[in-house]
Short mmCIF file of C-alpha atoms in Angstrom, two decimals:
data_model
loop_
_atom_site.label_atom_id
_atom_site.label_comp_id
_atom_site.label_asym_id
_atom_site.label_seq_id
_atom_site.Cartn_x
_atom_site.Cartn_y
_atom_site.Cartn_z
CA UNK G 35 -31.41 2.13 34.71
CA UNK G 36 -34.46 1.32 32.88
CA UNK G 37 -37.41 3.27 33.82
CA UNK G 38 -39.89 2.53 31.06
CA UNK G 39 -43.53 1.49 31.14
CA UNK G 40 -43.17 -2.29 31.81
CA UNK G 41 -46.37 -4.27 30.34
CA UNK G 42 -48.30 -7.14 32.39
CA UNK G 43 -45.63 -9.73 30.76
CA UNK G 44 -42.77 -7.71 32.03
CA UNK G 45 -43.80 -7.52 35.52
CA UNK G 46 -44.99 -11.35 35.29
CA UNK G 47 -41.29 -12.29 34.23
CA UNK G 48 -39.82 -10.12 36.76
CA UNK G 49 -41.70 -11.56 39.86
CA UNK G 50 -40.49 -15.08 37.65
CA UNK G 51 -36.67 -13.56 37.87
CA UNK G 52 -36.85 -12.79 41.25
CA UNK G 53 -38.58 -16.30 42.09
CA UNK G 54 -35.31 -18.33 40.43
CA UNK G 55 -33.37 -15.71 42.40
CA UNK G 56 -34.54 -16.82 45.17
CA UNK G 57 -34.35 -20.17 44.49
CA UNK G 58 -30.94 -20.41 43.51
CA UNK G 59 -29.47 -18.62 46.40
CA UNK G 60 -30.97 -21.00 48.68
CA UNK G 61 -28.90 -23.52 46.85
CA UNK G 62 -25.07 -24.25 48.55
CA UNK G 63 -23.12 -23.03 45.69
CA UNK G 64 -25.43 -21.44 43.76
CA UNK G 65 -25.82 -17.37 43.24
CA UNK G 66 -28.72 -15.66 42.99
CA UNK G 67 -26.53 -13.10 41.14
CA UNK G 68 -25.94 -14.98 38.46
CA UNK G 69 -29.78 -15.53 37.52
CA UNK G 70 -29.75 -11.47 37.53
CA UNK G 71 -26.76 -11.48 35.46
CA UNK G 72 -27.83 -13.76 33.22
CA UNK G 73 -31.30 -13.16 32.37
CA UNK G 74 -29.90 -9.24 31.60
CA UNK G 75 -31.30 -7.21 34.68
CA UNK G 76 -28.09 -7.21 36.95
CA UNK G 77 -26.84 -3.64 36.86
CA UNK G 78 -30.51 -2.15 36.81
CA UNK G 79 -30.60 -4.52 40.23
CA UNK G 80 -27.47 -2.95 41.74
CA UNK G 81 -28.20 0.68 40.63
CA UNK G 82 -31.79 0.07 42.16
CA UNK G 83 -30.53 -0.93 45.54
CA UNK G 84 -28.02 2.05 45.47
CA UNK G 85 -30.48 4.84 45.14
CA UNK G 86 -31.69 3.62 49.00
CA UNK G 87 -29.44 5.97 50.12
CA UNK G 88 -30.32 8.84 52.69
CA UNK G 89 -31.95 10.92 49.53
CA UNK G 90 -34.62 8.13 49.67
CA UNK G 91 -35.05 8.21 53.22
CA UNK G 92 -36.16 12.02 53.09
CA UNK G 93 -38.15 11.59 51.31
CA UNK G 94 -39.99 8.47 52.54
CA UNK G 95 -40.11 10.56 56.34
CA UNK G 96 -41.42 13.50 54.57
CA UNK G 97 -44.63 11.00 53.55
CA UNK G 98 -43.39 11.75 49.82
CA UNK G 99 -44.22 8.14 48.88
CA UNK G 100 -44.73 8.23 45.41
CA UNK G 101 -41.50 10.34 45.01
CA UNK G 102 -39.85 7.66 46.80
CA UNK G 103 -40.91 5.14 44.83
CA UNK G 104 -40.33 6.78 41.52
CA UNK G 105 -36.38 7.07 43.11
CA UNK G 106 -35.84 3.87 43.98
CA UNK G 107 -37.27 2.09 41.48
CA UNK G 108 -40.15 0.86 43.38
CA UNK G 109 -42.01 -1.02 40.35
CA UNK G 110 -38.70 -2.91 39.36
CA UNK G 111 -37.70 -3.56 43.31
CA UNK G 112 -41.05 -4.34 44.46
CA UNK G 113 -41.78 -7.26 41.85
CA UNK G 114 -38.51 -8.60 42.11
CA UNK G 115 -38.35 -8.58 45.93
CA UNK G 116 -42.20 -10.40 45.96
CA UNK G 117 -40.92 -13.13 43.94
CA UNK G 118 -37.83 -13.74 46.28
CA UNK G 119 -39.87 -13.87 49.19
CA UNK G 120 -42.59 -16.01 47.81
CA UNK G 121 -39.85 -18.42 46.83
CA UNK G 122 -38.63 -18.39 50.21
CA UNK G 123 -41.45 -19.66 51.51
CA UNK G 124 -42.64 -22.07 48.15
CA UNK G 125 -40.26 -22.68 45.37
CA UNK G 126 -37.30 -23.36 47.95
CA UNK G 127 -39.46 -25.85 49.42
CA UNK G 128 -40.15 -27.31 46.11
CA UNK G 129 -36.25 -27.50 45.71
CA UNK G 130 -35.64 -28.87 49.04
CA UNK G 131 -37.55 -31.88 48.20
CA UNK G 132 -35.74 -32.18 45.17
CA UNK G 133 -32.49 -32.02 46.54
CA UNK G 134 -33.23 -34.74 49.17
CA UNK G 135 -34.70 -37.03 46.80
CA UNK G 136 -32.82 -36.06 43.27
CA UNK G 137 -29.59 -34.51 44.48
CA UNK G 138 -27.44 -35.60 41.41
CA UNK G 139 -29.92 -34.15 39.41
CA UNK G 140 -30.40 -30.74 41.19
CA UNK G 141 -26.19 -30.83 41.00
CA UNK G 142 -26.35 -31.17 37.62
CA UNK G 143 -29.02 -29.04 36.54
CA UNK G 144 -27.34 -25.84 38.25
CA UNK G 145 -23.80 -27.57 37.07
CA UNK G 146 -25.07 -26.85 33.66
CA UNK G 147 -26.58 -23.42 34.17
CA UNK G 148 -22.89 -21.98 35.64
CA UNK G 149 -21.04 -23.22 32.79
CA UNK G 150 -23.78 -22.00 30.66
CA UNK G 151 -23.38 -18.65 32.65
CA UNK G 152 -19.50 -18.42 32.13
CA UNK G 153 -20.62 -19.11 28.18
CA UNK G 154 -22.71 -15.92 28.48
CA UNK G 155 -20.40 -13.93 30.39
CA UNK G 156 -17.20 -14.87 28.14
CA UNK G 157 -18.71 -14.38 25.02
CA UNK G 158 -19.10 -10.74 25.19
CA UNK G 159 -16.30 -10.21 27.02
CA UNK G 160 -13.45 -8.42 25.09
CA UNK G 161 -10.47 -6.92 27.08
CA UNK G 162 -8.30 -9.48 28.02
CA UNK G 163 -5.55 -7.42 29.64
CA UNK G 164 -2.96 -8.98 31.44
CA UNK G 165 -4.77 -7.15 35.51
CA UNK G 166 -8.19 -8.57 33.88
CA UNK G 167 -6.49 -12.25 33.43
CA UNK G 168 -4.51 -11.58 36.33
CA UNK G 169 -8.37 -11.25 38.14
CA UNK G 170 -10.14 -14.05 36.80
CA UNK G 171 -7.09 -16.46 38.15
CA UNK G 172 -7.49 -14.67 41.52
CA UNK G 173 -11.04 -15.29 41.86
CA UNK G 174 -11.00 -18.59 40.40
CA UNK G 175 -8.48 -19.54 43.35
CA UNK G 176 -11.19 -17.55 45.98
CA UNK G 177 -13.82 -19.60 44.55
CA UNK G 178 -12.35 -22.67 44.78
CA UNK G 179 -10.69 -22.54 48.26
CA UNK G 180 -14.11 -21.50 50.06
CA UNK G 181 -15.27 -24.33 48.69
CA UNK G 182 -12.63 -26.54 50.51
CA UNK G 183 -13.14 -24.81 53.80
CA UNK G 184 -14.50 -26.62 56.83
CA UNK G 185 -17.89 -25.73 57.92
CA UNK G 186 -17.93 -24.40 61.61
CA UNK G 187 -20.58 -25.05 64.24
CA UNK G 188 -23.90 -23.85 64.59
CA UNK G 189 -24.15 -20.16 66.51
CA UNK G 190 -27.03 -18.60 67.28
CA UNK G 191 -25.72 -15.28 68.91
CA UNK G 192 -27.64 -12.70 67.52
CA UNK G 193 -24.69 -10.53 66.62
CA UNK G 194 -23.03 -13.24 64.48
CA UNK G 195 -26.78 -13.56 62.87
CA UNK G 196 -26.77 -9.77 61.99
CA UNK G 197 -23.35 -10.50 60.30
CA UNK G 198 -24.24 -13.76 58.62
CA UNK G 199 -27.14 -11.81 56.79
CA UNK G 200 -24.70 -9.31 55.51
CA UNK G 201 -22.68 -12.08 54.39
CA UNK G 202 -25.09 -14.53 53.09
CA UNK G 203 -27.17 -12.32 51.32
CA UNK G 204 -24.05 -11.21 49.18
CA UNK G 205 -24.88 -14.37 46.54
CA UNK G 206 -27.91 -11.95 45.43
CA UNK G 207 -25.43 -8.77 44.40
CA UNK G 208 -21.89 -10.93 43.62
CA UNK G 209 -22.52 -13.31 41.05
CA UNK G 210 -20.31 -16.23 41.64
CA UNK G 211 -20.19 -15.72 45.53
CA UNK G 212 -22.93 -18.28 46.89
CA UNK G 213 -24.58 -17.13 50.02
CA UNK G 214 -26.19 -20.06 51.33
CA UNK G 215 -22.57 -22.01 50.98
CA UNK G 216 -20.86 -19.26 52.97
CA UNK G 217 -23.75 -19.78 55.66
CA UNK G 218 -22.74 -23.73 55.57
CA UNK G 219 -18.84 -22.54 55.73
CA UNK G 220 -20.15 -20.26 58.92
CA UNK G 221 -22.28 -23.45 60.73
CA UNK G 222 -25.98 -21.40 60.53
CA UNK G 223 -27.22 -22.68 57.37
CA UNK G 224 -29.42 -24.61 58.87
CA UNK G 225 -30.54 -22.33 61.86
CA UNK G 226 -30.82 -19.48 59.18
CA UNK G 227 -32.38 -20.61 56.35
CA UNK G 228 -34.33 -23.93 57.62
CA UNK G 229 -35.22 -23.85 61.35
CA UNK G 230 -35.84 -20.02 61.65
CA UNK G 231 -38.13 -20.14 58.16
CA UNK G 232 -39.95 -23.16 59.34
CA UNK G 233 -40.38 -21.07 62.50
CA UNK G 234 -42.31 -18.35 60.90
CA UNK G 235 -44.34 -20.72 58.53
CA UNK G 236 -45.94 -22.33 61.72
CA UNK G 237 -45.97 -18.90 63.58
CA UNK G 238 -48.28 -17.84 60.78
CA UNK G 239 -50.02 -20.86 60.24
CA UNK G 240 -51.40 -20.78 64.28
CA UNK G 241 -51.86 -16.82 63.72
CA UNK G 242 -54.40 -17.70 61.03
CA UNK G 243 -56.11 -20.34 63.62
CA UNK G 244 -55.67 -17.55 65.84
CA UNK G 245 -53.59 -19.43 68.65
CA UNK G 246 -51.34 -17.31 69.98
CA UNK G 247 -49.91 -20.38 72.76
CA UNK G 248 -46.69 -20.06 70.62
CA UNK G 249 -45.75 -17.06 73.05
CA UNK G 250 -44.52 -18.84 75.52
CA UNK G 251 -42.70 -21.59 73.37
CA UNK G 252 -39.27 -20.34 74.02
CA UNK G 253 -37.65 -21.92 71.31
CA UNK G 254 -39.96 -20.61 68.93
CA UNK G 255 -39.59 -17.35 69.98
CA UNK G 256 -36.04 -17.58 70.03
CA UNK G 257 -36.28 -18.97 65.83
CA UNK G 258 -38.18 -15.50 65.39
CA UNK G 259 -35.79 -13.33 66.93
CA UNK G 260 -32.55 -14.63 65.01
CA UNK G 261 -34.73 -14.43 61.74
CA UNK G 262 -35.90 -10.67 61.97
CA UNK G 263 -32.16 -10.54 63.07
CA UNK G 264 -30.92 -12.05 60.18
CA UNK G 265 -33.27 -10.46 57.97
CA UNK G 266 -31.93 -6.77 59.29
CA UNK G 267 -28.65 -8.04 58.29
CA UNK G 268 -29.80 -9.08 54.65
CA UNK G 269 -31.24 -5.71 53.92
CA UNK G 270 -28.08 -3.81 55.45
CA UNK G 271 -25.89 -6.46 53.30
CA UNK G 272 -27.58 -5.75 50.38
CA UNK G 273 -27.71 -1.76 50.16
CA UNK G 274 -24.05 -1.79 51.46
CA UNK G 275 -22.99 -4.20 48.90
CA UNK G 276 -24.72 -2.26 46.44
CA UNK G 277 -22.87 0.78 47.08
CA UNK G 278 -19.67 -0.26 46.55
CA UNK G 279 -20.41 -2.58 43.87
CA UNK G 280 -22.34 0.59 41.89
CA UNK G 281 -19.09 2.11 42.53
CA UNK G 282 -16.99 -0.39 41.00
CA UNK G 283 -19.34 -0.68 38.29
CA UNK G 284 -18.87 2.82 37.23
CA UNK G 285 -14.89 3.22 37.56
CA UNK G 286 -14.15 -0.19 36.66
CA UNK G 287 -16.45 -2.39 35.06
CA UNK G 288 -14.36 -4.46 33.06
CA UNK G 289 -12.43 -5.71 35.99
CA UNK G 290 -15.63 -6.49 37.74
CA UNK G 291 -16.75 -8.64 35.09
CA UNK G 292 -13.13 -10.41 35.22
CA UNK G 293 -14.05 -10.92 39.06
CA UNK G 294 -17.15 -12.03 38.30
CA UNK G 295 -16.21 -14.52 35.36
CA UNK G 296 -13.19 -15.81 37.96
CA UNK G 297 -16.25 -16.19 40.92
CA UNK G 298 -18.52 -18.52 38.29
CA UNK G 299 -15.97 -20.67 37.46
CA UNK G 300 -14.22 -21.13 40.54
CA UNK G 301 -17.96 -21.84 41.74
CA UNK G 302 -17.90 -25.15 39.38
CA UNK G 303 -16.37 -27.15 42.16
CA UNK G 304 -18.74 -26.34 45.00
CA UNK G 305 -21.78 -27.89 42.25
CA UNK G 306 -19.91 -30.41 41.02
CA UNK G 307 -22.61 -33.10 41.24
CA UNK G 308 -20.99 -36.17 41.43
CA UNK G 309 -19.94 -36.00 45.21
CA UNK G 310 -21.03 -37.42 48.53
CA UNK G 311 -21.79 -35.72 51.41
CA UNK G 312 -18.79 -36.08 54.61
CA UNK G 313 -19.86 -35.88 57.86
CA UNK G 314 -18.45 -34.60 61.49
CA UNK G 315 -17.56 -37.56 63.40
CA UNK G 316 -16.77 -37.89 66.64
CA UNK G 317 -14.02 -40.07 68.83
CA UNK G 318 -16.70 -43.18 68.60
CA UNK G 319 -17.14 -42.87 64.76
CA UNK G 320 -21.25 -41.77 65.04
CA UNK G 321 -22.15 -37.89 63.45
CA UNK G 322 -21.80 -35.26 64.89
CA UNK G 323 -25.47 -33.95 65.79
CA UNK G 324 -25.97 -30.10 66.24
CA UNK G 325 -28.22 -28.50 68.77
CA UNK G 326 -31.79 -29.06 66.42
CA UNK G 327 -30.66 -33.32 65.84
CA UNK G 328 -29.40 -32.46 61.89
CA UNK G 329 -25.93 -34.23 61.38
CA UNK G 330 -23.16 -31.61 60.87
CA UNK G 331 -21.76 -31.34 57.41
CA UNK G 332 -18.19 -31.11 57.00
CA UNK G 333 -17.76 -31.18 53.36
CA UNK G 334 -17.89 -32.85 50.16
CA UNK G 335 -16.02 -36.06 48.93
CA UNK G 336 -16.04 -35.22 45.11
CA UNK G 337 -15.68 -38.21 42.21
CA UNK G 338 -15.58 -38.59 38.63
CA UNK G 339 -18.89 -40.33 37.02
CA UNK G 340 -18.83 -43.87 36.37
CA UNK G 341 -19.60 -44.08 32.74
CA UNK G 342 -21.29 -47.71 32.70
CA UNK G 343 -24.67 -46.95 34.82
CA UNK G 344 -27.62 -45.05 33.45
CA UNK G 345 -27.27 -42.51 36.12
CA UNK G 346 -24.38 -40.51 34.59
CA UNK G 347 -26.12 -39.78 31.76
CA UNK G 348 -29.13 -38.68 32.90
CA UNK G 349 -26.72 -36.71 35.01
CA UNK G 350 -25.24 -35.03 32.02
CA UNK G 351 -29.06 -34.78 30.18
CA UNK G 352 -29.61 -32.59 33.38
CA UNK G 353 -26.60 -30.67 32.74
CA UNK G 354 -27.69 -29.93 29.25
CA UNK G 355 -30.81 -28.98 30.55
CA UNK G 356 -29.02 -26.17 33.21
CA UNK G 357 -27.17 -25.18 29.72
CA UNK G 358 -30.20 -24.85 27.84
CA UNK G 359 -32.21 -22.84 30.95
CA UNK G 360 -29.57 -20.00 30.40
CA UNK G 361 -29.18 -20.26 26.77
CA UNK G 362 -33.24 -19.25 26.75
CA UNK G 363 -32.79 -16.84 29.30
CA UNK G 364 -30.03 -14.90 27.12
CA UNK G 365 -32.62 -14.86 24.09
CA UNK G 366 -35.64 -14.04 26.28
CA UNK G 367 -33.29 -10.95 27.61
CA UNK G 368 -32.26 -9.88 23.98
CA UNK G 369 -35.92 -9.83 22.95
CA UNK G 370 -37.20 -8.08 25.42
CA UNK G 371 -34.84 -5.61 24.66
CA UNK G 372 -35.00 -5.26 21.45
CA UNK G 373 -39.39 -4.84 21.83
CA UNK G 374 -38.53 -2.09 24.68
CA UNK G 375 -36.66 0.00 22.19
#
């Protein structure tokens, strides 16, 4: 783990990592561990998290901040962490809008920047053993059958919350695995990581005006509840996960990366972008409509490109684009490196 001075660049670029982090997790079938494994800080990330162990905790009760900090990281955490949550609440938004109103592009953008990712990944990979090959198959097959799962309905017990944040935050520490896809496949994407968010932006918004009549808005309340929920599950998710993937870091890295190569590519078919959107119906042919009036998704209908109309190949410029995003990221990652040394 790196625990040099970092300059005013370094820590801009970090909050700028953990910004696309953010970003891309929020994306159905993208990983936020994949932006950490590309752009070079992924095990630093995962070691991090690990040392949040019961070490840390003595020392934070024992008002030993600055220990505490020094142990977990806190410089590398802390800026990473403050550009995930200011994407939650900006960039994601940003992204939203263009995934409403450019969703081929979007697609195709992060379409590129996996295949761009398995580039990365492959390229330095050297032990092709027969249990590494035997892995990637394996997770390729995992990757693509979630993606062919059928989304269940909406639940907003706050039990099921607490385990959805274990589960969707585990796009941010498996490369590959896409959170906010596994929150679709579990029916609270939109409870989670729209309604509840929304929630606390307007929660806020009347603090500042300093109108508190949102107290007795049950429903409101209710949002706020299953997000601090779901947010306790997140950070329990994420030093868990750490743990064990820390561990299997150590013992057996090269099978990790097999896992992880196997995760990315399987991922491919939950981005493909050239899909529509399939809807619940019910006995009377209309959607499906969930408890907040959003039609509920069931999955994707996914089609080759017709080569004739302009679209496809803007399509594939965007693609080339996604390619290009992680192709800069690799160099920006080897030259930091190299100036660090």
């Amino acid at each position: 783990m790196q625990q040099s001075t970092r300059t005013f660049t370094d820590k801009l670029f970090l909050v700028i990592k953990g910004l696309a982090m953010g970003a891309a997790n929020k994306v159905p079938g993208v990983s936020g561990g994949v932006v950490a494994f590309v752009a070079g800080f992924y095990e630093e990330f995962i070691y991090s998290l690990q040392k949040i162990n019961f070490k840390a905790f003595k020392l934070f009760i024992n008002f030993r901040f600055q220990s505490f900090w020094r142990y977990i990281n806190g410089k590398f955490l802390g800026l990473l962490i403050l550009g995930m949550l200011i994407s939650y609440f900006s960039v994601s938004k940003i992204l939203d809008y263009f995934i409403i109103h450019f969703e081929l592009y979007v697609w195709a953008t992060f379409f590129g920047m996996i295949l761009g990712s398995i580039y990365y990944i492959v390229k330095d990979f050297d032990d092709w053993s027969k249990r590494n090959i035997c892995l990637i198959i394996i997770s390729v097959i995992v990757g693509i059958s979630i993606s062919l799962l059928e989304p269940a309905t909406q639940n907003d017990n706050l039990w099921f919350v607490f385990i959805c944040g274990i589960i969707g935050v585990s796009g941010m520490t498996l490369p590959g695995l896409s959170g906010s896809f596994i929150l679709i496949l579990l029916g609270n994407y939109v409870l989670l990581l729209v309604d509840s968010v929304n929630a606390l932006y307007d929660t806020i918004a009347d603090l500042i005006q300093w109108d508190f009549s949102f107290i007795e808005n049950t429903r409101r309340i209710r949002l706020l509840k299953v997000l601090i929920v779901f947010s306790l599950g997140s950070i329990t998710g994420l030093v868990t996960l750490s743990h064990f993937l820390g561990y299997v870091l150590k013992r057996y890295k090269t099978a990790t990366f097999a896992s992880i190569i196997g995760f990315i590519t399987g991922s491919l078919g939950v981005v493909w972008p050239w899909k529509y959107k399939i809807f619940k119906i019910d006995q009377t042919g209309n959607k499906l409509i969930d408890a907040e009036g959003n039609s509920i998704l069931d999955n994707y209908d996914r089609f080759f490109p017709d080569m004739t109309i302009t679209e496809t190949y803007i399509g594939i410029f965007f693609i080339i684009i996604g390619i290009s995003i992680v192709l800069w990221l690799e160099w920006y990652g080897k030259r930091t490196l190299k100036n660090s040394r």
